[in-house]
Short mmCIF file of C-alpha atoms in Angstrom, two decimals:
data_model
loop_
_atom_site.label_atom_id
_atom_site.label_comp_id
_atom_site.label_asym_id
_atom_site.label_seq_id
_atom_site.Cartn_x
_atom_site.Cartn_y
_atom_site.Cartn_z
CA MET A 1 -37.67 6.52 29.94
CA LYS A 2 -34.56 8.48 28.90
CA LYS A 3 -33.86 8.41 25.13
CA LYS A 4 -30.76 6.31 24.42
CA ASN A 5 -27.79 7.95 22.75
CA SER A 6 -27.41 6.76 19.16
CA VAL A 7 -24.62 5.53 16.90
CA SER A 8 -25.35 5.34 13.19
CA ILE A 9 -23.29 2.96 11.05
CA LEU A 10 -23.13 3.64 7.27
CA GLY A 11 -21.99 0.36 5.74
CA ASP A 12 -21.01 -1.00 2.35
CA SER A 13 -21.22 -4.65 1.16
CA ARG A 14 -19.02 -5.80 4.02
CA VAL A 15 -21.69 -4.77 6.44
CA PHE A 16 -24.47 -6.60 4.69
CA ASP A 17 -24.83 -10.35 4.59
CA THR A 18 -23.23 -12.44 1.84
CA TYR A 19 -25.63 -10.83 -0.59
CA TYR A 20 -23.61 -12.35 -3.45
CA LEU A 21 -22.82 -15.95 -3.30
CA ASN A 22 -21.21 -18.54 -5.58
CA ASP A 23 -19.33 -21.77 -5.17
CA ARG A 24 -16.04 -20.01 -4.55
CA TYR A 25 -17.22 -18.81 -1.08
CA ASP A 26 -16.37 -21.12 1.84
CA GLN A 27 -19.36 -19.82 3.85
CA GLY A 28 -22.59 -17.93 3.43
CA TYR A 29 -24.50 -16.09 6.15
CA GLY A 30 -27.48 -13.74 6.61
CA TYR A 31 -27.85 -10.26 8.06
CA ASP A 32 -28.32 -11.76 11.53
CA LYS A 33 -24.65 -12.57 11.57
CA THR A 34 -23.38 -9.09 10.66
CA PHE A 35 -21.67 -6.82 13.23
CA PRO A 36 -24.34 -4.03 13.34
CA HIS A 37 -27.12 -6.57 14.07
CA LEU A 38 -24.94 -8.44 16.64
CA LEU A 39 -23.85 -5.17 18.23
CA ARG A 40 -27.39 -3.90 18.62
CA GLY A 41 -28.54 -7.09 20.13
CA LYS A 42 -25.84 -7.04 22.78
CA LEU A 43 -26.70 -3.43 23.69
CA LEU A 44 -30.39 -4.18 23.95
CA ARG A 45 -29.74 -7.03 26.21
CA ASN A 46 -27.79 -4.80 28.54
CA GLU A 47 -30.27 -2.77 30.50
CA ALA A 48 -27.56 -0.42 31.72
CA ALA A 49 -26.33 0.44 28.20
CA VAL A 50 -27.10 4.03 27.18
CA TRP A 51 -26.25 3.63 23.51
CA ASP A 52 -28.30 2.26 20.62
CA VAL A 53 -27.25 1.47 17.03
CA VAL A 54 -28.82 2.32 13.66
CA HIS A 55 -27.52 0.59 10.59
CA ILE A 56 -27.85 2.33 7.25
CA PRO A 57 -27.03 -0.20 4.53
CA ASP A 58 -25.56 1.65 1.61
CA HIS A 59 -22.46 2.27 -0.47
CA PHE A 60 -21.30 5.86 -0.71
CA ARG A 61 -18.95 5.62 -3.61
CA GLY A 62 -19.22 7.83 -6.74
CA GLY A 63 -21.58 10.73 -6.39
CA THR A 64 -23.61 9.47 -3.43
CA VAL A 65 -21.93 11.47 -0.68
CA SER A 66 -24.74 14.03 -0.35
CA SER A 67 -27.41 11.23 -0.37
CA ASN A 68 -25.76 9.21 2.35
CA THR A 69 -24.94 12.33 4.40
CA LEU A 70 -28.69 13.11 4.38
CA ARG A 71 -29.57 9.49 5.36
CA LEU A 72 -27.22 9.69 8.31
CA ALA A 73 -28.33 13.17 9.32
CA LEU A 74 -32.04 12.12 9.47
CA THR A 75 -31.18 9.69 12.22
CA ASP A 76 -29.81 12.67 14.27
CA PRO A 77 -26.91 10.53 15.57
CA ASP A 78 -24.61 11.34 18.43
CA CYS A 79 -21.88 9.41 16.69
CA VAL A 80 -21.32 8.16 13.13
CA TYR A 81 -19.26 5.18 12.03
CA LEU A 82 -18.32 5.06 8.33
CA CYS A 83 -17.42 1.61 6.84
CA ASP A 84 -16.45 2.58 3.29
CA GLY A 85 -16.05 0.64 0.07
CA ILE A 86 -13.20 -0.21 -2.22
CA TRP A 87 -14.29 0.77 -5.67
CA GLU A 88 -12.15 3.85 -5.75
CA THR A 89 -9.02 1.59 -5.40
CA LEU A 90 -9.86 -0.98 -8.09
CA LEU A 91 -7.56 0.03 -11.05
CA ASN A 92 -8.16 -0.94 -14.59
CA LYS A 93 -7.00 -0.19 -18.14
CA SER A 94 -9.56 2.55 -18.59
CA HIS A 95 -7.95 4.66 -15.88
CA PHE A 96 -4.56 4.40 -17.66
CA LYS A 97 -6.12 5.19 -21.06
CA GLU A 98 -7.75 8.31 -19.56
CA TYR A 99 -4.40 9.39 -18.06
CA VAL A 100 -2.59 8.94 -21.37
CA LEU A 101 -5.14 10.91 -23.37
CA ASN A 102 -5.06 13.80 -20.84
CA ALA A 103 -1.30 13.76 -20.88
CA ILE A 104 -1.20 13.90 -24.67
CA ASP A 105 -3.65 16.79 -24.74
CA ASP A 106 -1.55 18.68 -22.24
CA HIS A 107 1.73 18.00 -24.06
CA GLN A 108 3.31 20.19 -26.82
CA THR A 109 5.12 18.15 -29.48
CA ARG A 110 7.85 20.76 -29.52
CA ASP A 111 8.61 20.04 -25.94
CA GLY A 112 10.10 16.64 -26.73
CA GLU A 113 9.25 12.96 -26.42
CA LEU A 114 6.42 11.78 -24.33
CA SER A 115 6.52 8.09 -23.21
CA PHE A 116 4.43 5.88 -21.01
CA ASP A 117 5.08 2.84 -18.93
CA TYR A 118 1.99 0.54 -18.66
CA SER A 119 2.25 -2.19 -15.98
CA HIS A 120 0.66 -3.07 -12.72
CA HIS A 121 3.39 -1.21 -10.83
CA ALA A 122 3.20 1.89 -12.97
CA LEU A 123 -0.57 2.02 -12.64
CA ALA A 124 -0.46 1.73 -8.90
CA GLN A 125 2.24 4.37 -8.68
CA LEU A 126 0.10 6.80 -10.67
CA PHE A 127 -2.83 6.17 -8.29
CA VAL A 128 -0.59 6.71 -5.18
CA GLU A 129 0.84 9.96 -6.76
CA GLY A 130 -2.66 11.25 -7.38
CA LYS A 131 -2.29 11.31 -11.13
CA LEU A 132 -5.36 9.32 -12.15
CA SER A 133 -9.03 10.29 -12.08
CA ILE A 134 -9.28 8.27 -8.89
CA SER A 135 -6.78 8.91 -6.14
CA PRO A 136 -6.16 8.56 -2.41
CA GLN A 137 -6.59 12.36 -2.09
CA LYS A 138 -10.05 12.28 -3.70
CA TYR A 139 -11.10 9.40 -1.70
CA ALA A 140 -10.00 11.03 1.49
CA LYS A 141 -11.93 14.23 0.53
CA ARG A 142 -15.15 12.27 0.13
CA ILE A 143 -14.70 10.67 3.58
CA TYR A 144 -13.73 13.96 5.05
CA ASP A 145 -16.79 15.73 3.65
CA ILE A 146 -19.10 13.25 5.35
CA ALA A 147 -17.17 13.35 8.64
CA SER A 148 -16.98 17.16 8.48
CA TYR A 149 -20.80 17.50 8.22
CA PHE A 150 -21.25 15.78 11.60
CA ILE A 151 -18.00 17.03 13.35
CA ARG A 152 -19.18 20.57 12.53
CA ARG A 153 -22.47 19.86 14.27
CA ARG A 154 -20.48 18.56 17.35
CA ARG A 155 -21.20 14.93 16.67
CA ALA A 156 -18.44 12.34 16.80
CA CYS A 157 -17.36 10.47 13.61
CA VAL A 158 -15.18 7.33 13.21
CA TRP A 159 -13.88 5.91 9.95
CA MET A 160 -13.39 2.09 9.77
CA ASN A 161 -10.30 1.82 7.59
CA LEU A 162 -9.53 -0.48 4.65
CA ILE A 163 -8.16 -3.94 5.41
CA MET A 164 -4.98 -4.48 3.38
CA PRO A 165 -4.82 -8.25 2.59
CA ASP A 166 -2.01 -10.01 0.91
CA PRO A 167 -2.78 -9.61 -2.86
CA ALA A 168 -2.16 -13.29 -3.36
CA TYR A 169 -4.79 -14.25 -0.82
CA LYS A 170 -7.62 -16.31 -2.51
CA ASP A 171 -5.71 -15.86 -5.72
CA GLY A 172 -6.29 -12.10 -5.49
CA VAL A 173 -9.90 -12.34 -6.46
CA HIS A 174 -12.75 -10.14 -5.18
CA TYR A 175 -15.55 -12.71 -5.72
CA ALA A 176 -18.57 -10.39 -5.72
CA GLY A 177 -17.33 -8.67 -8.89
CA ASP A 178 -15.06 -11.46 -10.10
CA TYR A 179 -12.34 -8.83 -10.07
CA LYS A 180 -8.73 -9.91 -9.86
CA CYS A 181 -6.66 -7.38 -7.76
CA SER A 182 -3.42 -5.88 -8.88
CA PRO A 183 -0.22 -7.32 -7.31
CA TYR A 184 0.23 -3.79 -5.92
CA TRP A 185 -3.30 -3.36 -4.57
CA ARG A 186 -2.02 -3.34 -1.01
CA ASP A 187 0.07 -0.20 -1.86
CA CYS A 188 -3.12 1.48 -3.11
CA LEU A 189 -5.07 0.57 0.05
CA GLN A 190 -2.22 1.74 2.29
CA ALA A 191 -2.08 5.08 0.43
CA VAL A 192 -5.79 5.50 0.95
CA ASN A 193 -5.57 4.64 4.67
CA GLU A 194 -2.70 7.07 5.29
CA CYS A 195 -4.30 9.81 3.26
CA VAL A 196 -7.74 9.48 5.00
CA ASP A 197 -6.04 9.41 8.47
CA ARG A 198 -4.22 12.63 7.75
CA LYS A 199 -7.25 14.34 6.42
CA LEU A 200 -9.58 13.29 9.29
CA ALA A 201 -7.01 14.32 11.86
CA GLU A 202 -7.58 17.90 10.73
CA ILE A 203 -11.01 17.87 12.35
CA GLY A 204 -10.54 15.41 15.18
CA ALA A 205 -12.37 12.43 13.55
CA GLU A 206 -11.07 9.05 14.62
CA THR A 207 -10.07 5.80 12.89
CA PHE A 208 -11.17 2.37 13.86
CA ASP A 209 -8.29 0.06 12.63
CA LEU A 210 -9.97 -2.90 10.96
CA ASP A 211 -6.72 -3.86 9.29
CA GLN A 212 -4.90 -4.14 12.66
CA MET A 213 -7.86 -6.02 14.10
CA MET A 214 -7.72 -8.51 11.18
CA ARG A 215 -3.97 -9.08 11.91
CA HIS A 216 -4.60 -9.66 15.60
CA THR A 217 -7.40 -12.24 14.98
CA GLY A 218 -5.80 -14.72 12.70
CA GLY A 219 -5.07 -12.71 9.52
CA GLU A 220 -6.85 -13.03 6.20
CA GLU A 221 -7.78 -16.71 6.68
CA SER A 222 -9.75 -15.91 9.81
CA ALA A 223 -11.22 -12.55 8.76
CA LEU A 224 -11.87 -12.56 5.00
CA LEU A 225 -13.99 -14.62 2.61
CA ASP A 226 -12.22 -13.14 -0.44
CA GLN A 227 -10.09 -10.05 -0.82
CA TRP A 228 -12.74 -7.93 0.89
CA HIS A 229 -15.77 -9.44 2.51
CA PHE A 230 -15.85 -10.41 6.21
CA THR A 231 -16.19 -13.92 7.53
CA GLU A 232 -19.02 -14.62 10.05
CA SER A 233 -16.48 -14.94 12.91
CA PHE A 234 -14.85 -11.58 12.02
CA HIS A 235 -18.21 -9.94 12.21
CA ALA A 236 -18.53 -11.24 15.74
CA VAL A 237 -15.05 -9.96 16.59
CA ILE A 238 -15.97 -6.47 15.42
CA ALA A 239 -19.30 -6.54 17.21
CA ASP A 240 -17.57 -7.51 20.52
CA ALA A 241 -14.96 -4.69 20.18
CA LEU A 242 -17.49 -2.07 19.47
CA TYR A 243 -19.79 -3.33 22.28
CA ASP A 244 -16.83 -3.02 24.71
CA LYS A 245 -16.47 0.63 23.63
CA PHE A 246 -20.11 1.53 23.64
CA ALA A 247 -20.98 -0.18 26.92
CA GLY A 248 -18.00 1.39 28.64
CA PRO A 249 -18.47 4.28 31.00
CA ASP A 250 -16.13 6.63 29.05
CA PHE A 251 -17.51 6.19 25.53
CA GLY A 252 -18.60 9.39 23.79
CA VAL A 253 -20.42 12.43 24.91
CA ALA A 254 -23.99 12.81 23.58
CA VAL A 255 -25.17 16.24 22.77
CA SER A 256 -27.85 17.70 24.97
CA ASP A 257 -31.53 17.63 24.04
CA ASP A 258 -31.52 21.41 23.58
CA HIS A 259 -28.35 21.58 21.49
CA ILE A 260 -28.71 23.84 18.47
CA SER A 261 -27.45 21.12 16.15
CA HIS A 262 -30.77 19.26 16.37
CA ARG A 263 -32.46 21.96 14.40
CA PHE A 264 -29.67 21.96 11.69
CA MET A 265 -29.06 18.26 10.98
CA VAL A 266 -30.85 18.86 7.71
CA ALA A 267 -31.83 22.20 6.05
CA PRO A 268 -34.54 23.83 8.20
CA LYS A 269 -37.65 25.18 6.66
CA GLN A 270 -37.40 28.28 8.79
CA ILE A 271 -34.47 29.88 10.61
CA SER A 272 -35.27 32.04 13.64
CA ASP A 273 -31.84 31.62 15.36
CA ARG A 274 -29.31 34.31 15.35
CA ILE A 275 -26.40 33.60 13.04
CA ILE A 276 -22.78 34.64 12.84
CA VAL A 277 -21.57 34.97 9.27
CA PHE A 278 -17.87 34.11 9.00
CA LYS A 279 -16.58 35.68 5.73
CA PRO A 280 -12.79 35.66 5.20
CA ASP A 281 -13.14 37.42 1.78
CA ASP A 282 -15.56 39.37 -0.42
CA LYS A 283 -17.29 36.41 -1.83
CA GLN A 284 -21.04 37.10 -2.23
CA VAL A 285 -22.07 33.71 -1.02
CA LEU A 286 -25.10 34.75 0.88
CA GLU A 287 -26.83 36.38 -2.04
CA ASP A 288 -25.95 33.40 -4.27
CA TYR A 289 -27.26 30.60 -2.08
CA ILE A 290 -29.58 31.75 0.65
CA VAL A 291 -33.18 32.62 0.04
CA LYS A 292 -34.29 32.42 3.62
CA PRO A 293 -34.38 35.56 5.78
CA LEU A 294 -31.57 35.42 8.30
CA ASN A 295 -31.08 37.09 11.68
CA VAL A 296 -27.45 37.99 11.21
CA GLU A 297 -25.69 39.00 14.41
CA ILE A 298 -22.23 39.67 13.13
CA VAL A 299 -20.09 39.38 10.04
CA THR A 300 -16.44 38.63 10.90
CA ASP A 301 -13.18 37.15 9.69
CA ASP A 302 -11.90 36.58 13.17
CA PRO A 303 -12.41 33.17 14.83
CA ALA A 304 -12.01 34.69 18.35
CA ALA A 305 -14.77 37.20 17.55
CA ALA A 306 -17.13 34.45 16.42
CA ALA A 307 -16.35 32.53 19.60
CA SER A 308 -17.24 35.44 21.81
CA ALA A 309 -20.51 36.22 20.04
CA LYS A 310 -23.79 35.22 21.50
CA ALA A 311 -25.09 33.31 18.49
CA GLU A 312 -24.56 29.52 18.37
CA ILE A 313 -24.59 29.17 14.56
CA VAL A 314 -21.53 30.06 12.54
CA LEU A 315 -22.30 30.28 8.75
CA LEU A 316 -19.00 29.83 6.99
CA ALA A 317 -19.15 31.69 3.68
CA ALA A 318 -15.86 30.84 1.89
CA ASP A 319 -14.49 29.35 -1.29
CA ASP A 320 -14.05 25.59 -1.37
CA SER A 321 -10.27 26.00 -1.84
CA VAL A 322 -9.94 27.46 1.71
CA ARG A 323 -12.96 26.05 3.48
CA ASP A 324 -11.42 23.02 5.00
CA GLY A 325 -8.57 25.04 6.65
CA LEU A 326 -11.09 27.53 8.07
CA VAL A 327 -13.17 24.64 9.56
CA ARG A 328 -10.10 23.32 11.26
CA ASP A 329 -9.25 26.71 12.74
CA LEU A 330 -12.86 27.39 13.80
CA LEU A 331 -13.36 23.99 15.56
CA THR A 332 -10.38 24.80 17.74
CA THR A 333 -11.64 28.27 18.76
CA LEU A 334 -15.38 28.15 18.86
CA ARG A 335 -17.37 27.12 21.95
CA GLN A 336 -18.63 23.46 22.00
CA THR A 337 -22.15 24.87 21.91
CA GLN A 338 -21.51 26.51 18.54
CA ILE A 339 -21.87 24.72 15.21
CA ILE A 340 -20.52 25.43 11.72
CA VAL A 341 -22.76 25.20 8.70
CA PHE A 342 -22.16 25.91 5.02
CA PRO A 343 -24.56 28.13 2.98
CA GLU A 344 -25.71 25.32 0.78
CA GLU A 345 -26.66 23.28 3.88
CA ILE A 346 -29.34 25.67 4.99
CA SER A 347 -30.63 26.78 1.56
CA THR A 348 -32.03 23.52 0.33
CA ILE A 349 -31.89 19.66 0.99
CA GLU A 350 -29.37 17.94 -1.30
CA ASN A 351 -30.25 14.33 -2.18
CA ARG A 352 -28.37 13.63 -5.33
CA ILE A 353 -27.86 9.90 -6.39
CA GLU A 354 -25.90 10.33 -9.56
CA SER A 355 -22.44 8.86 -9.83
CA ALA A 356 -19.32 10.79 -10.71
CA GLU A 357 -19.71 9.49 -14.28
CA GLY A 358 -23.28 10.83 -14.50
CA SER A 359 -25.21 7.62 -14.38
CA SER A 360 -27.92 7.26 -11.78
CA ARG A 361 -27.45 4.63 -9.20
CA PHE A 362 -28.33 4.02 -5.51
CA ASN A 363 -25.15 2.05 -4.58
#
């Protein structure tokens, strides 16, 4: 029997059941009502369906990007769906205090007066402008880094965007954390959506518009239990929409069984394949990161030369500051049979679980 093509869904608390429940919730449901479970059931009941679904229940906020990338990669998916969390948009006083202290440290008294406006609007504006320790730009980069890992291996990637509810809905409370949202939270969510869309467009990743779907299916009252978590009926709506895509004749193109990417979904123990090293500068990345012996075919800084070479692996050795732009250029030039990997992705397996603040956590 032919192996089915696979879609892996990385999901936050919205993709679980109502794992947290109190008397504020109008309903509670189990995992059997969530859209990944419903979707897989519909696909399994369709004998003609060629796609299967794997659900990886995890948050990927904070410092867990590498851990969740690994968990996705181990499923060797043809397509990845990312249903991300909200924690990077939940502003509080500590973000403003950090901003003020940094501004004071950077300010010279002789340069004149330094003043601050502390309000919901001012805090949201600082977030949108990228002036806090959390920002739409940093959020987008994390999503991009996960998407890039799979796009560079010629797998499809889709981000399920953030629903932007009316801040007054359910009195603005996010029940699971008993967090009352800012009156300007929608501005923060919109800034994130726009920033992620722009960043993902660089590498051809797609967006599944959950916000638009919510508005087309009765709005917040129909779709949301609080400011964030889905109703049982909205899970069913998402499952139906995804099933229509996955069961259709034109959904996706799975990579072939002999595609080079299968051997590079995680860091291989041995590398016998010929490699093109793409080096746009004199950075000694290879000596710094790679301990495995490599069969290097060509070292180049010309995308066209890399595309015409016989090797299927392009090792991109470049500073982080220019790497994203080089990925974009290479993806439009290389053959579809060629993949792009970074030095750190073939030197060892990264599985960090520490948060951005340094505390160890799994979610």
